[in-house]
Amino acid sequence: MNPALDDLDARPGSTTSLVRTIVGLYIRELGGWISSMHLIALMDALGTSAQVTRTAITRLKKKGILEPRTVDGASGFALTDPGERILARGDRRIFEPRSMSPNDPWCLLSYSIPETERERRHQLRRHLHGIGGGLVTPGLWIFPEYLRTELWAILQALELQDHATVFVSQNPEMTGNLRDAASIWWDLESLATLHHTFIALNHAVPEAGDSEAAESFATYVRAIDSWRTIPYLDPGLPPHCLPENWPGRDSAGLFLRIQASHADPARGFVQALR
């Protein structure tokens, strides 16, 4: 699998997504390898049976994130090189929520792909949406400039860089105002629903001091799992492009509060089960 094209197929809350979240959070701290028994025990703390967990692990192997490896006689799974790059990219998105300031530049992508390459054109559109791109017109997309590196990685992975031109603009001019335009280029209603859903799922999360280690672990993993797709799909538009009472700031603040409170106790629980 090319790490630039990791498409986050697993539905948040599904067993595959939860296993992936655990792998993303902890396998590198464990030296890039986790035993089967350890991973199954961690999923058991989330209420998932060993059989269902093994099925989810198989899916991650097929995606090229994990590969079987035996260490000191114990069977387990190692992180692949592409998996390492996928998780590193995810770290930047998930744990460092970004948003544009009013003076930040924009990046525009224009492309023309022959009809004979329509499958790659379809893939390109799907992946541009998956990194938070806004569709201006067919063949023209807009992004915050800080997504330019990811944009080029997608073009190169699909071998479409020769069919595309990327522009950087400080202040794109248009008829009307930018807030109205943004509501057309991005599906802001769907993005707001993602934020509201995260808040609804996690607003009652207690402080770590009120939880046992296993509860902190389960709380933290489920919170990360329900958050991790949002920073991909939401590009972090500046306030003047967003509706009033945009929920993104509240959901990001809630995520950071949960992280600050539960990350260390959850890590301790993982280490104690080794």
Short mmCIF file of C-alpha atoms in Angstrom, two decimals:
data_model
loop_
_atom_site.label_atom_id
_atom_site.label_comp_id
_atom_site.label_asym_id
_atom_site.label_seq_id
_atom_site.Cartn_x
_atom_site.Cartn_y
_atom_site.Cartn_z
CA MET A 1 0.00 0.00 0.00
CA ASN A 2 1.22 3.48 -0.81
CA PRO A 3 1.04 5.55 2.41
CA ALA A 4 -0.08 8.59 0.47
CA LEU A 5 -3.24 6.73 -0.51
CA ASP A 6 -4.26 5.34 2.86
CA ASP A 7 -8.00 5.96 2.71
CA LEU A 8 -9.20 5.39 6.27
CA ASP A 9 -11.87 2.95 5.14
CA ALA A 10 -12.57 1.49 8.57
CA ARG A 11 -15.68 3.00 10.16
CA PRO A 12 -14.92 4.67 13.53
CA GLY A 13 -16.15 2.43 16.33
CA SER A 14 -15.76 -0.76 14.29
CA THR A 15 -13.44 -3.48 15.52
CA THR A 16 -11.03 -2.89 12.63
CA SER A 17 -10.91 0.81 13.40
CA LEU A 18 -10.30 0.21 17.12
CA VAL A 19 -7.48 -2.26 16.43
CA ARG A 20 -5.97 0.24 14.04
CA THR A 21 -6.24 2.97 16.66
CA ILE A 22 -4.47 0.81 19.25
CA VAL A 23 -1.74 -0.03 16.75
CA GLY A 24 -1.33 3.63 15.86
CA LEU A 25 -1.14 4.71 19.47
CA TYR A 26 1.14 2.07 20.95
CA ILE A 27 2.98 -0.28 18.60
CA ARG A 28 5.86 2.14 17.99
CA GLU A 29 6.28 2.68 21.74
CA LEU A 30 6.47 -1.10 22.04
CA GLY A 31 9.38 -1.26 19.59
CA GLY A 32 7.35 -1.74 16.42
CA TRP A 33 6.02 -5.17 17.44
CA ILE A 34 3.14 -6.41 19.58
CA SER A 35 2.35 -9.97 20.57
CA SER A 36 -0.96 -11.50 19.52
CA MET A 37 -1.86 -12.10 23.15
CA HIS A 38 -1.13 -8.51 24.12
CA LEU A 39 -3.22 -7.06 21.30
CA ILE A 40 -6.10 -9.43 22.05
CA ALA A 41 -5.95 -8.51 25.75
CA LEU A 42 -6.09 -4.80 24.89
CA MET A 43 -9.11 -5.36 22.68
CA ASP A 44 -10.70 -7.45 25.44
CA ALA A 45 -10.53 -4.31 27.61
CA LEU A 46 -12.75 -2.72 24.96
CA GLY A 47 -15.21 -5.61 25.16
CA THR A 48 -14.18 -7.33 21.92
CA SER A 49 -13.76 -11.11 21.64
CA ALA A 50 -10.52 -12.71 20.48
CA GLN A 51 -12.17 -14.15 17.36
CA VAL A 52 -13.48 -10.77 16.22
CA THR A 53 -10.13 -9.15 16.99
CA ARG A 54 -8.28 -11.71 14.85
CA THR A 55 -10.57 -10.94 11.92
CA ALA A 56 -9.80 -7.23 12.28
CA ILE A 57 -6.07 -7.94 12.43
CA THR A 58 -6.35 -9.87 9.17
CA ARG A 59 -7.82 -6.79 7.53
CA LEU A 60 -4.90 -4.65 8.71
CA LYS A 61 -2.48 -7.23 7.31
CA LYS A 62 -4.24 -7.05 3.95
CA LYS A 63 -3.92 -3.26 4.04
CA GLY A 64 -0.16 -3.65 4.46
CA ILE A 65 0.01 -2.03 7.89
CA LEU A 66 0.95 -5.14 9.89
CA GLU A 67 2.90 -8.28 9.08
CA PRO A 68 3.22 -11.50 11.15
CA ARG A 69 6.45 -11.86 13.11
CA THR A 70 7.60 -14.17 15.89
CA VAL A 71 9.81 -12.70 18.62
CA ASP A 72 11.37 -14.87 21.36
CA GLY A 73 8.96 -17.66 20.51
CA ALA A 74 5.88 -15.43 20.79
CA SER A 75 3.71 -14.87 17.73
CA GLY A 76 2.75 -11.32 16.99
CA PHE A 77 2.68 -8.52 14.47
CA ALA A 78 5.23 -5.98 13.33
CA LEU A 79 4.61 -2.60 11.77
CA THR A 80 5.54 -2.53 8.08
CA ASP A 81 7.55 0.30 6.56
CA PRO A 82 4.48 1.63 4.71
CA GLY A 83 2.53 1.26 7.95
CA GLU A 84 5.15 3.36 9.73
CA ARG A 85 4.72 6.14 7.17
CA ILE A 86 0.94 5.92 7.38
CA LEU A 87 1.00 6.28 11.17
CA ALA A 88 3.51 9.14 11.05
CA ARG A 89 1.22 10.99 8.66
CA GLY A 90 -1.71 10.27 10.95
CA ASP A 91 0.18 11.65 13.96
CA ARG A 92 0.57 15.01 12.26
CA ARG A 93 -3.12 15.18 11.48
CA ILE A 94 -4.65 13.68 14.61
CA PHE A 95 -2.54 15.11 17.43
CA GLU A 96 -1.77 18.53 15.99
CA PRO A 97 -5.12 20.00 14.88
CA ARG A 98 -4.42 22.85 12.46
CA SER A 99 -6.55 25.75 11.36
CA MET A 100 -5.89 28.60 8.97
CA SER A 101 -5.50 32.15 10.12
CA PRO A 102 -7.12 34.88 7.98
CA ASN A 103 -3.79 35.71 6.35
CA ASP A 104 -2.65 32.18 5.50
CA PRO A 105 -2.25 31.32 1.79
CA TRP A 106 -4.39 28.93 -0.23
CA CYS A 107 -3.39 26.17 -2.60
CA LEU A 108 -5.34 25.44 -5.80
CA LEU A 109 -5.09 22.32 -7.92
CA SER A 110 -6.10 22.28 -11.58
CA TYR A 111 -5.97 19.05 -13.55
CA SER A 112 -7.08 17.55 -16.85
CA ILE A 113 -7.09 13.76 -16.99
CA PRO A 114 -7.97 11.89 -20.21
CA GLU A 115 -11.14 9.82 -20.31
CA THR A 116 -8.98 6.74 -20.78
CA GLU A 117 -7.65 7.37 -17.25
CA ARG A 118 -11.06 7.87 -15.63
CA GLU A 119 -10.40 5.27 -12.91
CA ARG A 120 -7.36 7.22 -11.72
CA ARG A 121 -9.42 10.41 -11.98
CA HIS A 122 -12.01 8.85 -9.70
CA GLN A 123 -9.27 7.78 -7.26
CA LEU A 124 -7.81 11.28 -7.31
CA ARG A 125 -11.15 12.88 -6.44
CA ARG A 126 -11.69 10.43 -3.58
CA HIS A 127 -8.27 11.09 -2.09
CA LEU A 128 -8.50 14.87 -2.53
CA HIS A 129 -11.75 14.78 -0.57
CA GLY A 130 -10.04 12.54 1.99
CA ILE A 131 -7.44 15.19 2.83
CA GLY A 132 -10.00 17.98 3.17
CA GLY A 133 -10.06 19.46 -0.32
CA GLY A 134 -12.85 21.73 -1.52
CA LEU A 135 -14.31 21.20 -4.99
CA VAL A 136 -14.57 24.52 -6.84
CA THR A 137 -15.46 23.12 -10.27
CA PRO A 138 -14.72 19.77 -11.96
CA GLY A 139 -10.96 19.73 -12.30
CA LEU A 140 -10.33 22.57 -9.83
CA TRP A 141 -9.86 22.06 -6.07
CA ILE A 142 -8.84 24.36 -3.22
CA PHE A 143 -6.96 23.60 0.02
CA PRO A 144 -5.16 25.42 2.81
CA GLU A 145 -1.58 25.82 1.62
CA TYR A 146 -0.29 23.64 4.48
CA LEU A 147 -1.85 20.62 2.72
CA ARG A 148 0.29 21.14 -0.39
CA THR A 149 2.80 18.41 0.55
CA GLU A 150 0.04 15.85 1.00
CA LEU A 151 -1.53 16.97 -2.27
CA TRP A 152 1.70 16.39 -4.20
CA ALA A 153 2.17 13.01 -2.52
CA ILE A 154 -1.25 11.91 -3.82
CA LEU A 155 -0.51 13.15 -7.35
CA GLN A 156 2.82 11.32 -7.37
CA ALA A 157 1.37 8.12 -5.92
CA LEU A 158 -1.24 8.06 -8.70
CA GLU A 159 1.37 9.15 -11.28
CA LEU A 160 -0.79 12.12 -12.24
CA GLN A 161 1.62 14.96 -11.52
CA ASP A 162 2.11 15.58 -15.25
CA HIS A 163 -1.64 16.16 -15.61
CA ALA A 164 -1.85 18.75 -12.84
CA THR A 165 -0.85 22.30 -12.00
CA VAL A 166 -0.69 23.60 -8.42
CA PHE A 167 -1.02 27.31 -7.62
CA VAL A 168 -0.48 29.12 -4.33
CA SER A 169 -2.54 32.27 -3.77
CA GLN A 170 -2.70 34.65 -0.84
CA ASN A 171 -6.14 36.05 -1.65
CA PRO A 172 -8.12 34.25 -4.35
CA GLU A 173 -10.59 36.66 -5.95
CA MET A 174 -14.18 35.61 -6.66
CA THR A 175 -17.63 36.97 -7.08
CA GLY A 176 -19.49 37.11 -3.77
CA ASN A 177 -17.79 36.49 -0.43
CA LEU A 178 -15.52 33.70 0.74
CA ARG A 179 -17.93 32.42 3.38
CA ASP A 180 -20.65 31.79 0.78
CA ALA A 181 -18.12 30.21 -1.58
CA ALA A 182 -16.76 27.90 1.14
CA SER A 183 -20.26 26.61 1.84
CA ILE A 184 -20.39 25.46 -1.80
CA TRP A 185 -16.84 24.12 -2.10
CA TRP A 186 -17.02 22.08 1.12
CA ASP A 187 -19.91 20.15 2.65
CA LEU A 188 -19.78 22.17 5.85
CA GLU A 189 -23.01 20.68 7.12
CA SER A 190 -21.52 17.17 7.07
CA LEU A 191 -18.32 18.42 8.69
CA ALA A 192 -20.30 20.13 11.44
CA THR A 193 -22.17 16.85 12.02
CA LEU A 194 -18.83 15.05 12.52
CA HIS A 195 -17.83 17.58 15.18
CA HIS A 196 -21.23 17.46 16.91
CA THR A 197 -21.11 13.65 16.94
CA PHE A 198 -17.66 13.65 18.54
CA ILE A 199 -18.85 16.10 21.19
CA ALA A 200 -21.98 14.04 21.89
CA LEU A 201 -19.93 10.85 22.27
CA ASN A 202 -17.28 12.34 24.52
CA HIS A 203 -18.64 15.37 26.38
CA ALA A 204 -19.29 13.33 29.55
CA VAL A 205 -15.82 11.74 29.70
CA PRO A 206 -14.58 12.02 33.31
CA GLU A 207 -11.14 13.17 34.36
CA ALA A 208 -8.56 10.39 34.56
CA GLY A 209 -8.35 10.65 38.33
CA ASP A 210 -11.93 9.43 38.53
CA SER A 211 -11.23 6.32 36.42
CA GLU A 212 -9.40 3.04 36.82
CA ALA A 213 -6.48 2.45 34.43
CA ALA A 214 -8.50 0.06 32.27
CA GLU A 215 -11.33 2.59 32.06
CA SER A 216 -8.90 5.36 31.12
CA PHE A 217 -7.49 3.13 28.40
CA ALA A 218 -10.92 2.34 26.98
CA THR A 219 -11.98 5.99 27.23
CA TYR A 220 -8.86 7.25 25.49
CA VAL A 221 -8.86 4.70 22.66
CA ARG A 222 -12.54 5.26 21.92
CA ALA A 223 -12.07 9.04 21.96
CA ILE A 224 -9.10 8.86 19.58
CA ASP A 225 -11.02 6.46 17.36
CA SER A 226 -14.03 8.78 17.14
CA TRP A 227 -11.77 11.80 16.46
CA ARG A 228 -9.10 10.51 14.09
CA THR A 229 -11.00 10.88 10.78
CA ILE A 230 -12.15 14.44 11.53
CA PRO A 231 -8.78 16.20 11.03
CA TYR A 232 -8.50 14.52 7.62
CA LEU A 233 -11.90 15.60 6.33
CA ASP A 234 -11.98 19.04 7.98
CA PRO A 235 -9.23 21.20 6.42
CA GLY A 236 -9.27 23.77 9.23
CA LEU A 237 -10.79 26.74 7.41
CA PRO A 238 -10.35 30.21 8.93
CA PRO A 239 -13.24 31.69 10.95
CA HIS A 240 -14.34 34.10 8.22
CA CYS A 241 -15.06 31.11 5.94
CA LEU A 242 -17.23 29.28 8.48
CA PRO A 243 -20.79 29.64 9.76
CA GLU A 244 -21.42 31.26 13.11
CA ASN A 245 -21.16 28.88 16.09
CA TRP A 246 -18.90 26.49 14.18
CA PRO A 247 -18.38 23.42 16.44
CA GLY A 248 -14.82 22.68 15.35
CA ARG A 249 -13.15 24.71 18.07
CA ASP A 250 -15.21 23.04 20.79
CA SER A 251 -14.56 19.53 19.50
CA ALA A 252 -10.80 20.16 19.16
CA GLY A 253 -10.71 21.57 22.70
CA LEU A 254 -12.55 18.52 24.02
CA PHE A 255 -10.18 16.18 22.21
CA LEU A 256 -7.12 17.94 23.65
CA ARG A 257 -8.62 17.84 27.17
CA ILE A 258 -9.24 14.09 26.93
CA GLN A 259 -5.74 13.56 25.58
CA ALA A 260 -4.14 15.56 28.39
CA SER A 261 -6.11 13.67 31.04
CA HIS A 262 -6.12 10.09 29.79
CA ALA A 263 -3.08 9.52 27.56
CA ASP A 264 -0.64 8.73 30.39
CA PRO A 265 -2.93 6.41 32.41
CA ALA A 266 -3.86 4.59 29.18
CA ARG A 267 -0.18 4.15 28.30
CA GLY A 268 0.46 2.76 31.78
CA PHE A 269 -2.32 0.21 31.30
CA VAL A 270 -0.81 -0.92 28.00
CA GLN A 271 2.63 -1.36 29.57
CA ALA A 272 1.20 -3.26 32.54
CA LEU A 273 -0.40 -5.86 30.24
CA ARG A 274 2.85 -6.73 28.45
#
